[in-house]
Short mmCIF file of C-alpha atoms and ligand atoms in Angstrom, two decimals:
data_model
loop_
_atom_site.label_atom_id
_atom_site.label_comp_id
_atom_site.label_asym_id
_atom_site.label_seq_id
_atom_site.Cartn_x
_atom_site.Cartn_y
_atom_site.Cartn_z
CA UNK A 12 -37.88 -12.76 -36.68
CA UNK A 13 -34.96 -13.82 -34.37
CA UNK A 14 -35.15 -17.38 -33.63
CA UNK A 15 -36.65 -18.73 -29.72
CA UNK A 16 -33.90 -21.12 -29.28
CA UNK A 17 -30.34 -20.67 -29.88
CA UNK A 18 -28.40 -22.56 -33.10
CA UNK A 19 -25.41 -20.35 -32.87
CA UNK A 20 -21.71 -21.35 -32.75
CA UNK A 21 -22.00 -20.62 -28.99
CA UNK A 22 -20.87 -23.24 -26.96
CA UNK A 23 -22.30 -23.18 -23.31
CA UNK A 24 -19.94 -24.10 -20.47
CA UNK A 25 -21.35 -27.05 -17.77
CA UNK A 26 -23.96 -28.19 -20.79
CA UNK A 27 -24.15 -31.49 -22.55
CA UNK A 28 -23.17 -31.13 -26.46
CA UNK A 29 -26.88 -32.77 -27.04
CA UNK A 30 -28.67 -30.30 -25.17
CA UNK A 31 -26.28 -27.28 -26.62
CA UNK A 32 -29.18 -26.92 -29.57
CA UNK A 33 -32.98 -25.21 -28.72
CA UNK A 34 -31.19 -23.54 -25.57
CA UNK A 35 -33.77 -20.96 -24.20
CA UNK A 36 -32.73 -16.99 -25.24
CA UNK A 37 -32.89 -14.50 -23.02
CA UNK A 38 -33.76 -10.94 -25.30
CA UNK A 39 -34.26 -8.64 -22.18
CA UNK A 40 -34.75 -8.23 -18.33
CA UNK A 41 -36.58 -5.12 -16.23
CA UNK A 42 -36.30 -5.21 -12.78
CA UNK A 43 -37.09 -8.68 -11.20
CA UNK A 44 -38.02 -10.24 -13.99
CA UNK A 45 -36.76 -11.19 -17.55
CA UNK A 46 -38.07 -12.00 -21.05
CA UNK A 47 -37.59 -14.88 -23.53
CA UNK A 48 -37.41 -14.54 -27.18
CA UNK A 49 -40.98 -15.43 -27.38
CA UNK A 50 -42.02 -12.94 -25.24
CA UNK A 51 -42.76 -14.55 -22.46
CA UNK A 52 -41.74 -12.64 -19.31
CA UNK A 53 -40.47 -14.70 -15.76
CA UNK A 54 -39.74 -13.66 -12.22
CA UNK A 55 -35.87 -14.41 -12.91
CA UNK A 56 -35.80 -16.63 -9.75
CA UNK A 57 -31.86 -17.13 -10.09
CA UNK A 58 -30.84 -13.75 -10.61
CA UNK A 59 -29.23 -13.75 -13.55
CA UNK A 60 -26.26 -16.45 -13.12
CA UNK A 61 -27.34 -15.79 -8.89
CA UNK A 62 -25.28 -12.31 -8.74
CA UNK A 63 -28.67 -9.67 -10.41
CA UNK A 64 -29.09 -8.69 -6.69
CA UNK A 65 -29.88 -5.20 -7.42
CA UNK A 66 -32.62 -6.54 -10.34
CA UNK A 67 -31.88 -5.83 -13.86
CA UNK A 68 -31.53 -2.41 -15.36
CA UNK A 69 -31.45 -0.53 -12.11
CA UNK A 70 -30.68 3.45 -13.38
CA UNK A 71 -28.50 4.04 -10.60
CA UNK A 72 -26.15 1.09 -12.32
CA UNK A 73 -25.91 2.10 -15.70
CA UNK A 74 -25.86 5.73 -14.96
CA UNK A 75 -22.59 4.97 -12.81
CA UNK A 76 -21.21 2.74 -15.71
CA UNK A 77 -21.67 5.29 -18.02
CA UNK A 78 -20.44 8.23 -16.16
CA UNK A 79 -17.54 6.04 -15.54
CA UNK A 80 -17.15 5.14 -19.40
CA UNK A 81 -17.00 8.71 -20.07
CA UNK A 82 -14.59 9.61 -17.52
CA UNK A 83 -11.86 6.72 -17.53
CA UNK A 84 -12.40 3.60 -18.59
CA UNK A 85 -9.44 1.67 -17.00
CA UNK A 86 -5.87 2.07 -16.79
CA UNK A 87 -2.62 -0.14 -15.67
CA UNK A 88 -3.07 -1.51 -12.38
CA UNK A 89 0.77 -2.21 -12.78
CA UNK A 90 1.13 1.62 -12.57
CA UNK A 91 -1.32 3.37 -11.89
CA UNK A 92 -4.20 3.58 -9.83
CA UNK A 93 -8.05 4.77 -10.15
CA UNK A 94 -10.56 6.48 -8.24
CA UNK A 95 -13.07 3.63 -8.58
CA UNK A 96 -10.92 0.92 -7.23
CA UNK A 97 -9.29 3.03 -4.23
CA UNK A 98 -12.83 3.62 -3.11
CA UNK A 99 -13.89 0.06 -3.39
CA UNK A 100 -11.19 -1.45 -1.52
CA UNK A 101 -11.32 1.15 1.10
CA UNK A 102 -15.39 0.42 1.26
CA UNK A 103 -14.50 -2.99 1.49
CA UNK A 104 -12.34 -2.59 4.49
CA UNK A 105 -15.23 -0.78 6.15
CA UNK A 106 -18.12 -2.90 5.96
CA UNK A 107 -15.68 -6.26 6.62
CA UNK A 108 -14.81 -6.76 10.22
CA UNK A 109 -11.07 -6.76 12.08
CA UNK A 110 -8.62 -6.06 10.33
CA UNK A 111 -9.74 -7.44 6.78
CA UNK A 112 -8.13 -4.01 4.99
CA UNK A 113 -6.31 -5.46 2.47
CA UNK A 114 -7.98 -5.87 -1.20
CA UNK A 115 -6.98 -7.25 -4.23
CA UNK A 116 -9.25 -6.66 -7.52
CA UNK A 117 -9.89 -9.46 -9.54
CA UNK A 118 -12.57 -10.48 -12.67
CA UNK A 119 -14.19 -13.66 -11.41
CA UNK A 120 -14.99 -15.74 -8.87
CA UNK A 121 -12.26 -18.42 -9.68
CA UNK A 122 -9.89 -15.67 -9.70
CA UNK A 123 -10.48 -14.60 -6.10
CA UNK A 124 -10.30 -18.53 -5.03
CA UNK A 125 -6.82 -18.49 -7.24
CA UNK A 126 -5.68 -15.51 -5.24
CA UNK A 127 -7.01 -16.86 -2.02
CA UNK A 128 -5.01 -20.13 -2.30
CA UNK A 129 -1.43 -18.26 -3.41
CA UNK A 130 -1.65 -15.94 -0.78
CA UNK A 131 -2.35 -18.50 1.79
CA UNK A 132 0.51 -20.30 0.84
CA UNK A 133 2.89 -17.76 -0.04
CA UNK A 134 2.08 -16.20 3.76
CA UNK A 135 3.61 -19.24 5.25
CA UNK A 136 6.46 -19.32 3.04
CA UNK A 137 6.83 -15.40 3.92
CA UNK A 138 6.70 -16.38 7.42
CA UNK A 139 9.61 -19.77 6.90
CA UNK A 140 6.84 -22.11 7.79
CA UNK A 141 6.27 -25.19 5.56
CA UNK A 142 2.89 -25.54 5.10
CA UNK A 143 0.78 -26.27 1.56
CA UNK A 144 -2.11 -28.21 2.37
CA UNK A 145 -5.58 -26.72 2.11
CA UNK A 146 -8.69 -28.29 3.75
CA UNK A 147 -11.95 -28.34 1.93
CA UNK A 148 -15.81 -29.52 2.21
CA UNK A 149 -15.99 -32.34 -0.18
CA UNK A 150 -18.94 -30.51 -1.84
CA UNK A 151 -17.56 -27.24 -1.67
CA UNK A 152 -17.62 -25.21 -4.98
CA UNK A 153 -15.00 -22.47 -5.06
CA UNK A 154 -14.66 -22.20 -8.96
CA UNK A 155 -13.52 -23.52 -12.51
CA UNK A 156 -10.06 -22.74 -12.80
CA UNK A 157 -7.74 -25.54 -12.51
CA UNK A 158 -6.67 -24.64 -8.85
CA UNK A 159 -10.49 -23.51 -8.10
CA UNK A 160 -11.86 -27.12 -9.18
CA UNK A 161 -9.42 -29.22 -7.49
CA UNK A 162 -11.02 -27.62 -4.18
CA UNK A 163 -13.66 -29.39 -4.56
CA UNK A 164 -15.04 -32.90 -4.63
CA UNK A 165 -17.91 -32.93 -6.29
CA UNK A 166 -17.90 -35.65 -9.26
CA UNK A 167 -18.59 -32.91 -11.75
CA UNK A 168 -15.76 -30.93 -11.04
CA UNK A 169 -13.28 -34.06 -11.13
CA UNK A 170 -9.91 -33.21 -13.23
CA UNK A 171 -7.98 -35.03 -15.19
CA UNK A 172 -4.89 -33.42 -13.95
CA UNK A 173 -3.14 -33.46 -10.07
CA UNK A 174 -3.32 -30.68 -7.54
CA UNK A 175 -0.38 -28.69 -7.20
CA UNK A 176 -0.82 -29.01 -3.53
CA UNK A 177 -2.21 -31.37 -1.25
CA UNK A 178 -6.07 -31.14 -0.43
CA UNK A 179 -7.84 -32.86 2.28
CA UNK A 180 -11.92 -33.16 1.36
CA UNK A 181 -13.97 -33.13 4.55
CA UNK A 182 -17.57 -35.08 3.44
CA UNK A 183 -20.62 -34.24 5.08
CA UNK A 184 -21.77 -36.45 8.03
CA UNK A 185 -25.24 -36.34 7.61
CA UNK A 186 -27.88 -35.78 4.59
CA UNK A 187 -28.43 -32.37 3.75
CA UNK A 188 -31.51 -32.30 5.58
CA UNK A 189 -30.17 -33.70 8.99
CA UNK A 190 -27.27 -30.96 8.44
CA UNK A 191 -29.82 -28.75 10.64
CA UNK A 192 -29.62 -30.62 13.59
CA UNK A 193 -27.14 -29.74 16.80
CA UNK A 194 -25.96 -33.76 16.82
CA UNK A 195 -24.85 -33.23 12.73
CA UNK A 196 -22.89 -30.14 14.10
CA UNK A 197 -20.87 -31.89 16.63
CA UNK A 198 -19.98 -34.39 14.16
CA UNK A 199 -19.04 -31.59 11.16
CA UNK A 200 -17.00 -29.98 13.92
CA UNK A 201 -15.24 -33.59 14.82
CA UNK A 202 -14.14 -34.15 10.91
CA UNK A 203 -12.50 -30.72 10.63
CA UNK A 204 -10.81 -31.07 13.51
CA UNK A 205 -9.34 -34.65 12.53
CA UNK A 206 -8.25 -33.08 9.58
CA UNK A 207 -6.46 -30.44 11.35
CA UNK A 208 -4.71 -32.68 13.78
CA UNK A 209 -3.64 -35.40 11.30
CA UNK A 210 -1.13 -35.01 8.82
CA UNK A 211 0.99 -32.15 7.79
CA UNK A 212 -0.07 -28.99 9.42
CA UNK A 213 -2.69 -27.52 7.61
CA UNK A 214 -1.82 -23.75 5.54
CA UNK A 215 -5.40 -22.88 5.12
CA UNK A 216 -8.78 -24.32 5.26
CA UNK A 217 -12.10 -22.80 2.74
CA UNK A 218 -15.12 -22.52 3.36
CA UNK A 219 -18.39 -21.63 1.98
CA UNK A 220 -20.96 -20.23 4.69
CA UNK A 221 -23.43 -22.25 2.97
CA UNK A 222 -22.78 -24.97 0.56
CA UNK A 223 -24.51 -23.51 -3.24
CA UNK A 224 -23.56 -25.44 -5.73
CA UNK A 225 -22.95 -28.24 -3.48
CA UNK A 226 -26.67 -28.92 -2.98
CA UNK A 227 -27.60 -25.38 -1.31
CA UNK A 228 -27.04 -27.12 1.92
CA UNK A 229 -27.31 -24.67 4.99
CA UNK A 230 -24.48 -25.44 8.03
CA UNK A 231 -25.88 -25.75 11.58
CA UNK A 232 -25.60 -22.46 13.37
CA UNK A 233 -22.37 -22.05 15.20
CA UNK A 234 -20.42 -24.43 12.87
CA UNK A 235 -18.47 -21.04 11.73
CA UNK A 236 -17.72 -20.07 14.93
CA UNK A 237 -16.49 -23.08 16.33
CA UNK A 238 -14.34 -23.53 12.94
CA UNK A 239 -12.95 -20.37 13.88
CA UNK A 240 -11.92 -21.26 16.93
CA UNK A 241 -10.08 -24.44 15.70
CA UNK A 242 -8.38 -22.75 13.04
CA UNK A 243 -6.94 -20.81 15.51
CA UNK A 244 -5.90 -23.59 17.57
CA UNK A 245 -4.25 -25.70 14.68
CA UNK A 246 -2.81 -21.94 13.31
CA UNK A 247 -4.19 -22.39 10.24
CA UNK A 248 -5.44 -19.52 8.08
CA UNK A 249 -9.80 -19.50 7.78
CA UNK A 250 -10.67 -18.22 4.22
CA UNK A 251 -14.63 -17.66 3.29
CA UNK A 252 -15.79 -18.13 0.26
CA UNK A 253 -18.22 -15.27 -0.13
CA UNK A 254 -18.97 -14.96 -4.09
CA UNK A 255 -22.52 -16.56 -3.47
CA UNK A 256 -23.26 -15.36 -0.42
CA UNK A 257 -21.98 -12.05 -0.37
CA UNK A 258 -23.58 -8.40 -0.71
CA UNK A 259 -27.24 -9.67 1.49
CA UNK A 260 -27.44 -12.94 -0.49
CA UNK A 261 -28.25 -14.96 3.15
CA UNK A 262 -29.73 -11.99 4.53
CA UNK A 263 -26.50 -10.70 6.31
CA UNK A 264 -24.20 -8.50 4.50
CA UNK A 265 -21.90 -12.09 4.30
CA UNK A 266 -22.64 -15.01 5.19
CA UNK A 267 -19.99 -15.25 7.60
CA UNK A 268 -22.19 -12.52 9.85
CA UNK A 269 -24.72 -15.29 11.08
CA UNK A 270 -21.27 -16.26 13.07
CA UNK A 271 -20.15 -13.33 14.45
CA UNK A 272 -16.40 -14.73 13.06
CA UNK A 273 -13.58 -12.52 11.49
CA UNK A 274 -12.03 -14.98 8.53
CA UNK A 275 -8.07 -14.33 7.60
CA UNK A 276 -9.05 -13.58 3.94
CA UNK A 277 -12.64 -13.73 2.22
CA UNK A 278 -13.57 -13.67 -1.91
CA UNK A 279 -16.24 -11.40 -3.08
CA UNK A 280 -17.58 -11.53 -6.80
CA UNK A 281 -20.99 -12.13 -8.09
CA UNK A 282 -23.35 -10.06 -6.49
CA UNK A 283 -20.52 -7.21 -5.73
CA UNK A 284 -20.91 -5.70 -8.83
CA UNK A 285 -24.60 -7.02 -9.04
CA UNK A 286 -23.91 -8.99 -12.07
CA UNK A 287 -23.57 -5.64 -14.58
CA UNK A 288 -19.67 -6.58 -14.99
CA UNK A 289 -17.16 -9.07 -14.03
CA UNK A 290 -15.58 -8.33 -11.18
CA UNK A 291 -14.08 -10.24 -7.74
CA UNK A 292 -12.43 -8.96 -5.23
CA UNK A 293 -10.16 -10.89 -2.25
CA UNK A 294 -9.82 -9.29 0.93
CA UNK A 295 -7.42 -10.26 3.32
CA UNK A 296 -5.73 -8.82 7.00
CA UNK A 297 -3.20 -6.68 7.19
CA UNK A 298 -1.03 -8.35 8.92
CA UNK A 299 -1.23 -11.32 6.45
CA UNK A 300 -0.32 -8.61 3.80
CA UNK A 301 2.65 -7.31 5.60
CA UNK A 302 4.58 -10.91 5.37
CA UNK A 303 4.65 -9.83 1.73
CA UNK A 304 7.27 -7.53 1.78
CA UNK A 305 9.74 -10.53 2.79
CA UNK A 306 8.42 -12.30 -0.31
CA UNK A 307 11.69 -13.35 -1.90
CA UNK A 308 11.03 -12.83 -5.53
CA UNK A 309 8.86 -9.73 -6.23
CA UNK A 310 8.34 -8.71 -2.14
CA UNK A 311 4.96 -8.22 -3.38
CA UNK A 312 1.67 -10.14 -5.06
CA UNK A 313 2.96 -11.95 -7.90
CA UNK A 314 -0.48 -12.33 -9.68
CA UNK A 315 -2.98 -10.47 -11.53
CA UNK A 316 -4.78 -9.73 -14.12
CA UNK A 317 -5.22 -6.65 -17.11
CA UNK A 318 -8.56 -6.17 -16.28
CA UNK A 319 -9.10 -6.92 -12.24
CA UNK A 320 -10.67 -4.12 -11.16
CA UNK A 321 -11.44 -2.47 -14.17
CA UNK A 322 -12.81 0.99 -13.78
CA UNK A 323 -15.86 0.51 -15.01
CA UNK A 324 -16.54 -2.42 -12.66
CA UNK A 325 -15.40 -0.98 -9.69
CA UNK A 326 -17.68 2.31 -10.55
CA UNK A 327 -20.57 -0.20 -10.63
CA UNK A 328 -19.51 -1.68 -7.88
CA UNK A 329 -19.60 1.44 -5.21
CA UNK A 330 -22.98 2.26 -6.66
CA UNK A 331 -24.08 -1.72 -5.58
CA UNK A 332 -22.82 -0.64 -2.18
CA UNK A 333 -24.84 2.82 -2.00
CA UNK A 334 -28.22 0.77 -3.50
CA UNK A 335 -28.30 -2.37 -1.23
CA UNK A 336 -27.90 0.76 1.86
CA UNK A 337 -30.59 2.84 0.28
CA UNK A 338 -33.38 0.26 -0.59
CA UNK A 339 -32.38 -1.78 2.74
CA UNK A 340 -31.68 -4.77 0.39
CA UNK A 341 -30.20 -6.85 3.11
CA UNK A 342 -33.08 -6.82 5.32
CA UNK A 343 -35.64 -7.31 2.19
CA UNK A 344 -33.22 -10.38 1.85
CA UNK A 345 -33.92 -11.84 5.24
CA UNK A 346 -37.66 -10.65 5.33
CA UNK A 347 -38.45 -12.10 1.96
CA UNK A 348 -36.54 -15.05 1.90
CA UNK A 349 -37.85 -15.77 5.45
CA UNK A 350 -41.92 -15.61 3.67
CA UNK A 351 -40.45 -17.59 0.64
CA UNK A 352 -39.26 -20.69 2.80
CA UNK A 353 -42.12 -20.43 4.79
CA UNK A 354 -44.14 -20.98 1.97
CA UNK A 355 -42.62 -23.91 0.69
CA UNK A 356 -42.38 -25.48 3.64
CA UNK A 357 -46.19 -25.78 3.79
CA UNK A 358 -46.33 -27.38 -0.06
CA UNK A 359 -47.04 -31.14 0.68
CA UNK A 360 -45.71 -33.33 -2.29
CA UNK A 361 -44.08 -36.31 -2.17
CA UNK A 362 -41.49 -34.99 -5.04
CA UNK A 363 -40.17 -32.87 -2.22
CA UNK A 364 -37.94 -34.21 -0.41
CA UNK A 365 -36.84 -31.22 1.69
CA UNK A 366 -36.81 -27.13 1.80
CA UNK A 367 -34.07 -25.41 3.16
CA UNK A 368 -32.86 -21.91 2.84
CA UNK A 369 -31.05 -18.88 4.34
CA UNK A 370 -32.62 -14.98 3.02
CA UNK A 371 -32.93 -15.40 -0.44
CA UNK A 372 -31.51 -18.43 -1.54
CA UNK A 373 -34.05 -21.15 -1.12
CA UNK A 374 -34.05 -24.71 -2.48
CA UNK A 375 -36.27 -27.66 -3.05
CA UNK A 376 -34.49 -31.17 -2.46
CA UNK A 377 -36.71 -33.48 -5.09
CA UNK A 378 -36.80 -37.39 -4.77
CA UNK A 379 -34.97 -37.80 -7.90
CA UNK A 380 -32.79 -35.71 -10.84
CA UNK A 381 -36.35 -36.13 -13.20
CA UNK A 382 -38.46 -34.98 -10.52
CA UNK A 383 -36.24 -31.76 -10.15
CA UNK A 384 -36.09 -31.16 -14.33
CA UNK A 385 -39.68 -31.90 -14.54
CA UNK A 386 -40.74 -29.47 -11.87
CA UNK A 387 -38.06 -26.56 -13.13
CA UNK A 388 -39.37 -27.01 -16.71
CA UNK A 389 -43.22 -26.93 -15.01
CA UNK A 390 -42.11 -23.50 -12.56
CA UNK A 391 -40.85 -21.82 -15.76
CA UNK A 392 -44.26 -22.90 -17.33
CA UNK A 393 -45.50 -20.85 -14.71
CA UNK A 394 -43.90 -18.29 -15.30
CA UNK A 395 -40.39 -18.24 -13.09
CA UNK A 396 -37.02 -19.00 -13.97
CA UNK A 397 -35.29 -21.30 -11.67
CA UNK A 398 -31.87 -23.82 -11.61
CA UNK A 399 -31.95 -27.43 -10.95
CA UNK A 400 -28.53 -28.99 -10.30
CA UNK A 401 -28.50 -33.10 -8.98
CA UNK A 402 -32.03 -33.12 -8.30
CA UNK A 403 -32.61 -29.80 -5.99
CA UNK A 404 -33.84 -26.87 -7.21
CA UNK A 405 -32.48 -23.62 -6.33
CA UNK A 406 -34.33 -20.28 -6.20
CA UNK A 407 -32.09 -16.99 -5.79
CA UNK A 408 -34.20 -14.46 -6.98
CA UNK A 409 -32.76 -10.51 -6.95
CA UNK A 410 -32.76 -9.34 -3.31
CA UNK A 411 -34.96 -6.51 -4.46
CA UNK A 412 -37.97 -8.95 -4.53
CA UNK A 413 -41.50 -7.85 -3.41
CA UNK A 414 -44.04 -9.33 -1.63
CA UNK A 415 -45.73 -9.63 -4.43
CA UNK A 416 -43.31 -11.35 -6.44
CA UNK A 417 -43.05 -13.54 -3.33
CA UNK A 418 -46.59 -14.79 -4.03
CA UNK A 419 -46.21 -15.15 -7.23
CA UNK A 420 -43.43 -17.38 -7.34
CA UNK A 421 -44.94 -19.44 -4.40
CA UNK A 422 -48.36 -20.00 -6.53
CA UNK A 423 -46.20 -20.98 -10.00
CA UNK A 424 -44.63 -23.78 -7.69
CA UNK A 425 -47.38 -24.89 -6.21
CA UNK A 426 -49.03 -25.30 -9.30
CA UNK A 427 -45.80 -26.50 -11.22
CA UNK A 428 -45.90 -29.41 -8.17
CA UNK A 429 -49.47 -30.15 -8.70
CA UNK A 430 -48.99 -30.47 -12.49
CA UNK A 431 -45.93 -32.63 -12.29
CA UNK A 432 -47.67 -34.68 -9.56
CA UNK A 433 -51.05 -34.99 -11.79
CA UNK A 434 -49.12 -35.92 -14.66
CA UNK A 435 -47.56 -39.19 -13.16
CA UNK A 436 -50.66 -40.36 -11.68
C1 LIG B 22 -19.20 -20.16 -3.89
C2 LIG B 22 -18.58 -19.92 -5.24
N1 LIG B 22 -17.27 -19.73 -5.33
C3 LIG B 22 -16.66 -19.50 -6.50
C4 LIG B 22 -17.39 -19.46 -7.67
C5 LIG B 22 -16.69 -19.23 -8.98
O1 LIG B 22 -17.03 -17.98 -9.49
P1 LIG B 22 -16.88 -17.67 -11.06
O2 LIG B 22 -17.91 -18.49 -11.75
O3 LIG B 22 -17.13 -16.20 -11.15
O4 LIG B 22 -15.50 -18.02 -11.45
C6 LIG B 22 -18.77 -19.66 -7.62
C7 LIG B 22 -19.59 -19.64 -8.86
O5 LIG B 22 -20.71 -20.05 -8.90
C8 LIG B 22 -19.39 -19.89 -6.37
O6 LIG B 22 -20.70 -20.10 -6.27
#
């Protein structure tokens, strides 16, 4: 019989070498839900690595993979193009707003944010402009690579090794909690703007509509808007950061939609191709593409990569586009994710510290790191799977969630809270 717990030569990224041994395996997943090697089944309350938003084995998915397989399976984006990818980016351009028409095919997440932050740059160069510093939230997340990790100032994603650029961290004013409040959005608003009017003019700033791996931590309403608006005024370039959020995630087709705001260029990756295959994707305006025919070098992108937009992917991808339309995924986002907060809300424990959430991504602030392991390790006792990162738990189950499942996962917290609770008494 296979083994429960991995003891492989695998080793897992973001995990301590002690805890690399008696890792949980995952054998299969149906649907909403997913099964261990002991054959216990969960609610798969993070969606896979957060990007399952169509569920797991959805037939309309592997059908298109497989029709795709058959047909083509990819071919040299250097000189050629595809069906699959032509449609995508030209889908793409429909569903975003203005004139975001312009998309580049990519393989991850960190890829798009590595593609965000050349472009950016390179536009002002295109345009004789000198300007190369980037403007971040201090517990953004925008990815792994080196470039991707510098963006952010969380301790965990400190490197060893300078930015190739200068980048100005904007911290949060208030505790995550008080972040919901219209005094914390004046004083948000007041940082970025410092940062825009002091020191060297500012190329770009990034943002994610809602903070994920940064503590899930939902902006005041408006904040986009008004970000907007001072990008404009300081002529920098506003890029979103929507591989979390994007495809329904927040209960808007992007998160950037709660806004009403048009960003210069956005990333796309996780739930785009609904987790079945890497892919990312970086849209950007037209007329921030055009300054690339005066680039001096190549008058063109000068990066990519042998497999962005692989066939396959991109296949997969138009059929995640047709699904979320056809089983109204973004509005089961909102409505479920709306019960699913409500519900926690009303769980009175003194472990939690707060419950915040936008559609379906919903988290639990604990009073401490052990509290959050403890009550993870007593949820998936219960019977769902969820993530725990610094103390806050973070439930992003697939956007094709029932009401049913709904209860379910509400019941395995509330007893995982009353079993942690009983056991420290
Ligand atoms: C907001 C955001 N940006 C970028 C990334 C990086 O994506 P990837 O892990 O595919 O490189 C992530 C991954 O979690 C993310 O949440």
């Amino acid at each position: 019989m296979q083994s429960a717990t991995s003891t492989s030569s695998l080793w897992r990224p973001w995990t301590p070498i002690t805890q690399q041994a008696g890792s949980t395996r995952i054998v299969e997943a149906k649907g909403n839900r997913v099964r261990d090697a002991e054959g216990r089944w969960y609610i798969d309350g993070i969606s896979g690595v957060l990007n399952a938003s169509c569920g797991h084995g959805h037939p309309r998915l592997i059908e298109a993979a497989t029709r795709q397989l058959q047909q083509l399976v990819h071919y040299d984006p250097m000189v050629s193009t595809h069906e699959p990818a032509e449609t995508l980016a030209s889908r793409l351009a429909q569903i975003l707003p203005g004139e975001l028409n312009e998309t580049v095919l990519l393989n991850s997440g960190s890829e798009a944010t590595e593609a965000a932050m050349r472009i950016a740059l390179q536009y002002w160069r295109n345009i004789g402009q000198d300007r190369n510093r980037v403007i971040t939230f201090a517990a953004a997340y925008h990815g792994t690579t080196h470039l991707a990790q510098q963006l952010s100032g969380l301790p965990f994603t400190v490197s060893e090794w300078a930015a190739p650029f200068p980048i100005s961290h904007v911290a949060l004013p208030a505790s995550p909690r008080e972040m919901r409040t219209a005094e914390s959005a004046d004083a948000l608003i007041a940082l970025f703007a410092k940062e825009l009017e002091n020191g060297p003019p500012a190329a770009a700033v990034m943002v994610e509509p809602l903070l994920g791996l940064g503590g899930c931590i939902v902006l005041p309403t408006g904040f986009l808007a008004r970000l907007r608006r001072l990008c404009d005024d300081h002529g920098a370039l506003l890029i979103l950061d929507e591989v979390f959020c994007g495809f329904g995630r927040t209960g808007r087709m992007f998160g950037f939609e709660h806004d009403g705001i048009t960003p210069d260029l956005v990333t796309m990756s996780k739930g785009i191709s609904g987790g079945y295959l890497p892919l990312a994707a970086l849209t950007v305006t037209t007329p921030v593409k055009e300054t690339f025919a005066q680039e001096p070098v190549a008058q063109g992108l000068r990066y990519g990569h042998t497999t962005g937009g692989h066939a396959v992917a991109a296949a997969v991808a138009n059929t995640v586009l047709d699904v979320i339309a056809e089983e109204r995924l973004v509005e089961n986002s909102a409505t479920q994710g709306a019960a699913l907060l409500e519900g926690l809300q009303k769980i009175e424990s003194p472990l939690m510290a707060d419950v915040r959430g936008l559609g379906l991504v919903v988290a639990i602030e604990t009073d401490s790191p052990e509290s959050a392991a403890a009550l993870a390790e007593a949820t998936a006792r219960a019977g769902v799977m969820t993530r725990h990162e610094r103390g806050v738990i973070r439930i992003a189950p697939p956007l094709t969630l029932t009401a049913a499942d709904t209860a379910e996962i509400l019941q395995a917290i509330g007893t995982a809270v009353d079993g942690v609770a009983a056991s420290r008494r």
